[in-house]
Coordinates of C-alpha atoms and ligand atoms in Angstrom, one line a residue:
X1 CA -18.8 57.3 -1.2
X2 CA -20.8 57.5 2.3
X3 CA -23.2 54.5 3.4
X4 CA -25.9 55.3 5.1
X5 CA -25.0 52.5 7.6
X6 CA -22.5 53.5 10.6
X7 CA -18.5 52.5 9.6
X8 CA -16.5 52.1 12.3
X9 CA -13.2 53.9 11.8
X10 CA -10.8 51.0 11.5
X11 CA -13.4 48.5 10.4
X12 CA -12.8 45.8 7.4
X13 CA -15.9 46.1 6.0
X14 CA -16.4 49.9 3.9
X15 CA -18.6 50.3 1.3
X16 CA -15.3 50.0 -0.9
X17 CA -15.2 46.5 0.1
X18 CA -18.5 44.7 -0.1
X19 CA -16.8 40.9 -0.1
X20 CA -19.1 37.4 -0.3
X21 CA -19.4 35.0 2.5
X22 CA -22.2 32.6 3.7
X23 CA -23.4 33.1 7.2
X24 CA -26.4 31.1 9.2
X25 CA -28.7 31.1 11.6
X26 CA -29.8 28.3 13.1
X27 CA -31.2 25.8 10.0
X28 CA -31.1 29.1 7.6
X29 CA -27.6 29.7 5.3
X30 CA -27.7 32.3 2.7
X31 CA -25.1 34.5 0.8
X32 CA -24.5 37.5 2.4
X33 CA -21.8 41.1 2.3
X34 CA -20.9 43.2 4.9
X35 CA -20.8 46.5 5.6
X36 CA -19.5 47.5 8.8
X37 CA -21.5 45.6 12.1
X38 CA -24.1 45.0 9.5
X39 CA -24.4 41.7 7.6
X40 CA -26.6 41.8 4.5
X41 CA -28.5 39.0 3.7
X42 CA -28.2 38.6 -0.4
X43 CA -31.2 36.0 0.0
X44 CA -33.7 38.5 1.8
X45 CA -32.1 41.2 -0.8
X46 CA -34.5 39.2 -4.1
X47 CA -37.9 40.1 -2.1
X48 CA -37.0 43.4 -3.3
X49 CA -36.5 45.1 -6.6
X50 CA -32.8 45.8 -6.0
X51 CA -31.4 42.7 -8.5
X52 CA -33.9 43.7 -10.8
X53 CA -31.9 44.5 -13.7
X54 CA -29.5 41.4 -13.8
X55 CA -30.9 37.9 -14.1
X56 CA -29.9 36.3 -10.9
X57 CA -31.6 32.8 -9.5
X58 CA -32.4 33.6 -5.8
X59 CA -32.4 29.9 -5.2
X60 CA -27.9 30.0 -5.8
X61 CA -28.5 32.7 -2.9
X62 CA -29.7 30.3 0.4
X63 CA -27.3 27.5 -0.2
X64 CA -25.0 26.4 2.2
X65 CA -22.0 27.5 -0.2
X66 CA -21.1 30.3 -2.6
X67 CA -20.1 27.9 -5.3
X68 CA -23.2 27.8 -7.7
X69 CA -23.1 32.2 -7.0
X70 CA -19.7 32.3 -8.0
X71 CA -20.5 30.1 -11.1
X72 CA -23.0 32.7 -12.1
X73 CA -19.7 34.4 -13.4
X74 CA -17.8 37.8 -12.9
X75 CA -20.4 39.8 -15.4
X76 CA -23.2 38.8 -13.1
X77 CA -21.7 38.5 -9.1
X78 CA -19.3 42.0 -9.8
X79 CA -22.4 43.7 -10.8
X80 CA -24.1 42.3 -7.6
X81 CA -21.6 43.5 -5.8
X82 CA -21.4 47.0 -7.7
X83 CA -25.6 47.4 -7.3
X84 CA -25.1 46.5 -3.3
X85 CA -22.7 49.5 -3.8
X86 CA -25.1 52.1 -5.2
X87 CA -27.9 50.8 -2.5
X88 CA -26.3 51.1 0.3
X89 CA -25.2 55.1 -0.3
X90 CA -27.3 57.5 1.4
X91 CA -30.0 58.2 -0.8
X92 CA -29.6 54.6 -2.5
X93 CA -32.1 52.2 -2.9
X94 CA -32.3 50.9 0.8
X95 CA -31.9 54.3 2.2
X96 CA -35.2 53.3 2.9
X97 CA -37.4 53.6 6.4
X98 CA -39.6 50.7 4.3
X99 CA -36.5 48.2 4.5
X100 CA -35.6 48.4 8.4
X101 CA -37.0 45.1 10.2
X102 CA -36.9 43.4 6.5
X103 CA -34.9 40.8 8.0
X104 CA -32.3 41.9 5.3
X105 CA -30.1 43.9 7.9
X106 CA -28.5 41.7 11.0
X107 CA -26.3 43.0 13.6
X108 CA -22.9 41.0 12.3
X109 CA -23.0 39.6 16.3
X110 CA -26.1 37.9 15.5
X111 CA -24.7 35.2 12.9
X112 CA -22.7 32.3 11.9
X113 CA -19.9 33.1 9.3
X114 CA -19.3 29.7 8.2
X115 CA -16.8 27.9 5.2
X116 CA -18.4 29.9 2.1
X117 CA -16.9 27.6 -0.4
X118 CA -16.8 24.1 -1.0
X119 CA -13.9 23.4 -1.7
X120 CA -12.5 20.7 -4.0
X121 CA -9.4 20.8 -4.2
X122 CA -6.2 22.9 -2.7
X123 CA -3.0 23.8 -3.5
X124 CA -0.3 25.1 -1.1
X125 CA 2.4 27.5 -3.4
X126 CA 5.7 28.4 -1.5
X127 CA 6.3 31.7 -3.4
X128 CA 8.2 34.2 -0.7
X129 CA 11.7 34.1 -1.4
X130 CA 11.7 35.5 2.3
X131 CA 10.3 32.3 3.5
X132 CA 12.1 29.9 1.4
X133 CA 15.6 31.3 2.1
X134 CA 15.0 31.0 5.6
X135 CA 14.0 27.7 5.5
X136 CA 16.8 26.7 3.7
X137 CA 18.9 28.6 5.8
X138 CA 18.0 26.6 8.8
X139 CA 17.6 22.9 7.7
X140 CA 20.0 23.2 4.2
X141 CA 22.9 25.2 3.4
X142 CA 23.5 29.0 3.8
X143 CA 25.4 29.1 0.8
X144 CA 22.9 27.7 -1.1
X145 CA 19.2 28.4 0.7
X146 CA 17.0 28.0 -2.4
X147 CA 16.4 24.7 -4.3
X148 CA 18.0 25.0 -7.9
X149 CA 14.5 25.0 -9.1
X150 CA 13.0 27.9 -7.1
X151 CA 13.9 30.8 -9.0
X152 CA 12.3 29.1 -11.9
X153 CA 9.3 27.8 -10.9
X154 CA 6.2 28.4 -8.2
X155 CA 6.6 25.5 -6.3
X156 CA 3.8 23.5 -5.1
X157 CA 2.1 20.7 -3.8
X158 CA -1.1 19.4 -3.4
X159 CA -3.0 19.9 0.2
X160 CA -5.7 18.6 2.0
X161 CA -9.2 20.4 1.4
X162 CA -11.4 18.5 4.2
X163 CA -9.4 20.4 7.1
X164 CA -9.9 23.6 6.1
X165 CA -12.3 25.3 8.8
X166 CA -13.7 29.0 9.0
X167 CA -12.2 31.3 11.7
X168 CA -13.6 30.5 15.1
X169 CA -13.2 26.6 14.9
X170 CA -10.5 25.7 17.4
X171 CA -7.7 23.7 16.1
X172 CA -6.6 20.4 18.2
X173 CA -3.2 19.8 18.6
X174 CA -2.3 16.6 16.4
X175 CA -0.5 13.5 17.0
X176 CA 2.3 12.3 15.3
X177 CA 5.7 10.5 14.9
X178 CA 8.5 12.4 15.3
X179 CA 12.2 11.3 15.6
X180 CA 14.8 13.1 17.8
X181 CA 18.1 14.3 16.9
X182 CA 20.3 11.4 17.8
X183 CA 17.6 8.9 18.5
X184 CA 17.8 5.8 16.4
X185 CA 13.9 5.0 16.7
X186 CA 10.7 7.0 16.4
X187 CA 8.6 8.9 19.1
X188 CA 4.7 9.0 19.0
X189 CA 2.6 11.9 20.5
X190 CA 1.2 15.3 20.2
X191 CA 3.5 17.7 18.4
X192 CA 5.4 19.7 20.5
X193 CA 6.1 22.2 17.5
X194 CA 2.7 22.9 16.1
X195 CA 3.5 26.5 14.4
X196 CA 1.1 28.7 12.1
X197 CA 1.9 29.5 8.4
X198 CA 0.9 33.4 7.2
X199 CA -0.9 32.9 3.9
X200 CA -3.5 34.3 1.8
X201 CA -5.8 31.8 -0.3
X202 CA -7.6 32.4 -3.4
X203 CA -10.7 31.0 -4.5
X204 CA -10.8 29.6 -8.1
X205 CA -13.9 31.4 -9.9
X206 CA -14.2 29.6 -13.3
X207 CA -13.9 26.3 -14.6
X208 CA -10.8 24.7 -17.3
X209 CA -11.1 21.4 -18.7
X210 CA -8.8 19.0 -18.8
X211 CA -6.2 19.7 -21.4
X212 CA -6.8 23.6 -20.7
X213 CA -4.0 26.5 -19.6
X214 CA -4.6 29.4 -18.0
X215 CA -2.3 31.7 -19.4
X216 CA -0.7 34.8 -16.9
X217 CA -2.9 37.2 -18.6
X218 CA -6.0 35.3 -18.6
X219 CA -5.7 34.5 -15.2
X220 CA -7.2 36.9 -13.2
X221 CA -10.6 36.1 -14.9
X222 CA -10.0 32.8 -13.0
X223 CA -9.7 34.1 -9.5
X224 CA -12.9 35.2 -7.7
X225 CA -11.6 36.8 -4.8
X226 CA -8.8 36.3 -1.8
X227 CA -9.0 35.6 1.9
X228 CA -6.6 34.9 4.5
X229 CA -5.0 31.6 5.3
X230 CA -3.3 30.2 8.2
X231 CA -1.9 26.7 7.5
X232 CA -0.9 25.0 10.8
X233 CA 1.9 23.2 10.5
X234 CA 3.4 20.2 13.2
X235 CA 7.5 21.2 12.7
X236 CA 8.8 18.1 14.4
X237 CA 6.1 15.9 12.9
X238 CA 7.2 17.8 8.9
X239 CA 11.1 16.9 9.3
X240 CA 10.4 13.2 10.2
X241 CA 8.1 12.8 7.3
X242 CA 8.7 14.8 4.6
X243 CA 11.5 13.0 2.5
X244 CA 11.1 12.3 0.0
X245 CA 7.7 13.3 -0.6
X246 CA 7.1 16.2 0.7
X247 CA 4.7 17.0 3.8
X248 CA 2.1 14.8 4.7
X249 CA 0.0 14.3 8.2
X250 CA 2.2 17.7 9.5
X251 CA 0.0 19.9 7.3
X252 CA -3.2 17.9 6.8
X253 CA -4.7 18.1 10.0
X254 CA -6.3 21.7 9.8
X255 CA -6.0 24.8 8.0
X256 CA -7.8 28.5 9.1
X257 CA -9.6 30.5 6.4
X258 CA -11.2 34.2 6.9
X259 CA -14.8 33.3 6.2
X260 CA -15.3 36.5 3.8
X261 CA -14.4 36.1 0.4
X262 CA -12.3 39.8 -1.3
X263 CA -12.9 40.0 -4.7
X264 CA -10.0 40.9 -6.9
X265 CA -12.4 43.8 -8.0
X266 CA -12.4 45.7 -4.6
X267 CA -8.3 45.1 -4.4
X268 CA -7.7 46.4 -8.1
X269 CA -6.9 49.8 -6.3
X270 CA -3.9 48.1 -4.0
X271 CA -2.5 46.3 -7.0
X272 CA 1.7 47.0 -7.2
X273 CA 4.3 45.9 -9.2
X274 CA 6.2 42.5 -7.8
X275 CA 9.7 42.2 -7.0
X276 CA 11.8 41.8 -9.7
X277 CA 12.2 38.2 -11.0
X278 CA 16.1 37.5 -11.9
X279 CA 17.2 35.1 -13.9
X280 CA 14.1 35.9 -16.3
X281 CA 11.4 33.3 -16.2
X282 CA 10.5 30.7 -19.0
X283 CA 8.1 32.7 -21.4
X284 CA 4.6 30.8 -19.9
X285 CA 5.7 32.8 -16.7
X286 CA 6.2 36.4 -18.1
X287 CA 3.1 38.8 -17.3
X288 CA 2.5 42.2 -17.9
X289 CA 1.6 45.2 -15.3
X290 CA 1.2 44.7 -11.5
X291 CA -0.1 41.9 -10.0
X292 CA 1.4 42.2 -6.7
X293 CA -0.6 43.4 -3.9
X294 CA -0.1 45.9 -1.1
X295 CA -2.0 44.1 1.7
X296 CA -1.0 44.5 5.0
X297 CA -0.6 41.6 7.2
X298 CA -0.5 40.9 11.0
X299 CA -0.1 38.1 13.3
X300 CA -1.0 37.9 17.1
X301 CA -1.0 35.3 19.7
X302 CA -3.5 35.8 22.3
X303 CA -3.2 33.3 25.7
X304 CA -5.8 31.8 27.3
X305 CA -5.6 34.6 29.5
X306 CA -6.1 37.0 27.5
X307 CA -2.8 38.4 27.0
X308 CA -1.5 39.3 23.4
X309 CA 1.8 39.5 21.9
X310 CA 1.6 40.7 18.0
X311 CA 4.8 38.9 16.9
X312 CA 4.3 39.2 12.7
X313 CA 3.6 42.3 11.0
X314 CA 4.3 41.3 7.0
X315 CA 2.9 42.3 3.8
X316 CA 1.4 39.9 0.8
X317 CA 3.6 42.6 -1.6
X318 CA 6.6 40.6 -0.8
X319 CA 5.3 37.7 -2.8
X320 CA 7.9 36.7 -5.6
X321 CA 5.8 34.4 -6.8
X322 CA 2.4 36.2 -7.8
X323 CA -1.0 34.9 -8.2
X324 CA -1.2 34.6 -11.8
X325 CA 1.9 32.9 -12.1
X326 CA 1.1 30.2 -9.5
X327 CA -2.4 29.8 -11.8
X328 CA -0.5 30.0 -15.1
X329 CA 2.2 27.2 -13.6
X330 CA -0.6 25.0 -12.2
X331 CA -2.2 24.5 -15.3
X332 CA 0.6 24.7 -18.0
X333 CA 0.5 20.8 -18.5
X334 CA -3.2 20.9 -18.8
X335 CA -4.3 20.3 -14.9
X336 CA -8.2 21.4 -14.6
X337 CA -9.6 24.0 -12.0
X338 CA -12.7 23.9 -10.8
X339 CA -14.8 26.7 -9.0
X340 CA -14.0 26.5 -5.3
X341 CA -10.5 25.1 -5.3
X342 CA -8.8 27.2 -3.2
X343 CA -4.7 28.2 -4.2
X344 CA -2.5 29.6 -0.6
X345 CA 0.3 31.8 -1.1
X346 CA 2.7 29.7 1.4
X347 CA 4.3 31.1 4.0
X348 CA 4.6 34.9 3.8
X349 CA 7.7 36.5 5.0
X350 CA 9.0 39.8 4.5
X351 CA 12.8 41.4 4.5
X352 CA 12.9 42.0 8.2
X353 CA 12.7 39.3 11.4
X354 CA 9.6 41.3 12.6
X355 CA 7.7 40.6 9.1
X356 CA 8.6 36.9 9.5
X357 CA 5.0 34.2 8.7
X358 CA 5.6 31.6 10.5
X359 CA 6.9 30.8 14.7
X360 CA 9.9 28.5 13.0
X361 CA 11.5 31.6 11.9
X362 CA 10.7 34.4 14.4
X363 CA 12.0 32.4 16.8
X364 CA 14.9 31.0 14.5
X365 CA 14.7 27.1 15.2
X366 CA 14.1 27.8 18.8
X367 CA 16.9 30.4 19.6
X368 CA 14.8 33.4 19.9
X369 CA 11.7 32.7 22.3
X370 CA 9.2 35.6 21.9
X371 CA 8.2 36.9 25.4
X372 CA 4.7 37.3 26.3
X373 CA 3.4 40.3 28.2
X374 CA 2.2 37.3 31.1
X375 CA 6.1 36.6 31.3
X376 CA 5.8 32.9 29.8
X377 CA 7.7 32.6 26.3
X378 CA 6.8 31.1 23.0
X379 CA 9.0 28.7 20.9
X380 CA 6.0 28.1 19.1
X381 CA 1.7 27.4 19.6
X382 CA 0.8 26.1 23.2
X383 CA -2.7 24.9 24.0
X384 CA -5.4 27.4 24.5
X385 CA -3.5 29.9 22.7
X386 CA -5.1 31.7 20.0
X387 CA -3.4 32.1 16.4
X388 CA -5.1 35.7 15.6
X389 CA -4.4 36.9 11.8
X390 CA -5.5 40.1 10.3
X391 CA -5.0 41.5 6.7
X392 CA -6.1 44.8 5.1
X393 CA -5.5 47.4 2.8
X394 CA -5.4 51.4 2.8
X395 CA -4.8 54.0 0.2
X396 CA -6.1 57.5 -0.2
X397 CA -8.1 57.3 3.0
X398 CA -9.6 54.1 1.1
X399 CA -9.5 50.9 3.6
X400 CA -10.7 47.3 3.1
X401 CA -10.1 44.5 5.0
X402 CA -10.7 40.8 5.1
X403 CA -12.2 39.8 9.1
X404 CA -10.6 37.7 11.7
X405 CA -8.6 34.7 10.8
X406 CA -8.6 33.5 14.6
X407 CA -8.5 29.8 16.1
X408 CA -7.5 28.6 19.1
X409 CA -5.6 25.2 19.7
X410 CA -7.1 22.6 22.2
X411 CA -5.3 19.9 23.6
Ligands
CA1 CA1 2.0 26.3 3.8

């Protein structure tokens, strides 16, 4: 398939992809895809003829979020997206001289990609095994890294929703107490461990009622599409607070989302089996054919300098935990899901130190600095760094990608 729009080689955005975000200018938000520099403007799409065959409400199209879009349903926003497909192949429908100046092609520099979703409600899973025997490794016991439960369960907990900020938005460093080893009272200030998290996030598509499960093989009608996810994290701030409950202010202050949404229907040609799940899950976790995903991950930290030091190259494949398990578990004792909650991953590590998600365990509690290219080291996220994620997908000369994931932390 060739667009008649320029691709940059290693850009995100092919006509294979075609993901949803919101963008604006000035007072003006409206839905929009992207394919390569070139933002399309869904809204400025309806004064054509190019929807004509679906029934679509142009007013769910220049709304500051995708939610009432997304609630049009698969049936109607996968064929948006497979129509935007056909029309934007030389010869398509906007192959078109008529359609330049239309005000439905902008130069991607010339907008806003801001939070597409409204989001209700999210739920942080802590589903690489990687991750979690690493933790445990650190803070626990060797011997025994994971939680009797893990192997059984996705577990989860409940996050904040309000903090969750499109790429771009810098991230200030919180405040918090923290208590020393060996101190006998409490310290108050800004974190002196504030770390990133690797994640992807997925955006609820569909609505349950109360009493309602979402069973493994009904889930993927639930999800509307993935983006990435970087859930800053205050280490020192997390130990002091998080018995018995689990983490509070240490995770609530922020969390960075790619603005474009993925749908499942563009990654359905990176899907791969998981790793495999031993002892056997309880049957409500059992699922049928692949549901992993080969999407390749990487994390840089650029300084205020400029100078950048990629110091996580991972893949969301490792997952033991997949999507549809994490939905089918959420909702197995009737919990609702409502269009725009938005489900992360948790922290994604992979086999090796190099594929590691998060700066607690590339640098191994502090024992490994990462050196920068300036000659200053990293134990983990100093002020005016920026946290720099990128995630994408190739097979068969097919590529897709997700954007930038970027923030920067102010004092
Ligand atoms: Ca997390």
């Amino acid at each position: 398939m060739n667009s008649f729009i320029y691709i940059p080689d290693d850009s995100d955005f092919t006509i294979y992809n075609l993901p949803f975000g919101i963008f604006q200018k000035e007072n003006y938000f409206a839905a929009c895809t992207r394919i390569g520099d070139t933002v399309i403007d869904l809204y400025q799409c309806m004064s054509t003829s190019v929807f004509k065959d679906i029934h679509l409400e142009e007013s769910v199209l220049c709304q500051r979020y995708l939610n009432d879009f997304i609630a049009l349903g698969k049936p109607v926003t996968s064929k948006v997206r497979l129509i935007l497909q056909d029309a934007l192949l030389i010869g398509g429908f906007f192959d078109n001289d008529m359609f330049k100046g239309a005000g439905i092609f902008i130069p991607a520099d010339d907008v806003n990609m801001v939070l597409p979703i409204q989001i209700g409600d999210y739920t942080d899973f802590y589903s690489s095994k990687e991750h979690a025997t690493n933790v445990g490794i650190m803070f626990r016991d060797p011997a025994n890294a994971l939680l009797p439960n893990w192997l059984h369960l996705p577990v989860g907990y409940h996050g904040r929703a309000s903090s969750i900020v499109p790429s771009g938005v810098p991230i200030r460093r919180p405040s918090g107490q923290t208590m020393a080893d060996g101190s006998v009272k409490p310290d108050f200030g800004p974190t002196k461990q504030l770390d990133f998290e690797l994640e992807m996030g997925f955006v609820i598509g569909k609505n349950t009622e109360m009493g309602q499960s979402i069973s493994t093989a009904q889930a993927e009608d639930y999800i509307f599409g993935l983006m990435l996810f970087n859930d800053w994290s205050a280490r020192d701030i997390q130990r002091w607070e998080y018995v018995p409950l689990g983490p509070f202010l240490a995770k609530n202050f922020a969390s960075t989302i790619s603005p474009w949404i993925v749908t499942l229907e563009a990654l359905e040609l990176f899907k791969i089996p998981g790793p495999l799940q031993e002892p056997e899950v309880l049957p409500y976790l059992t699922y049928k054919g692949p549901k992993n995903y080969d999407i390749h991950l990487s994390v840089d930290i650029v300084t205020e300098q400029g100078h950048e030091k990629r110091v996580s190259t991972s893949n969301f494949k490792y997952m033991y935990w997949n999507m549809c398990q994490q939905l089918a578990h959420h909702t197995v004792n009737g919990c609702n899901v409502r269009i725009g909650d938005l489900m992360a991953s948790g922290t994604i590590s992979g086999p090796t130190s190099d594929s590691y998600g998060s700066m607690l365990e590339i640098c191994w509690k502090g024992t490994k600095p990462v050196q920068m290219p300036d000659g200053t080291e990293r134990k983990f996220i100093n002020d005016g760094d920026t946290v720099s994620m990128r995630g994408w997908c190739e097979k068969d000369d097919i590529r897709i990608g997700f954007g930038p994931c970027d923030a920067q932390v102010k004092r």
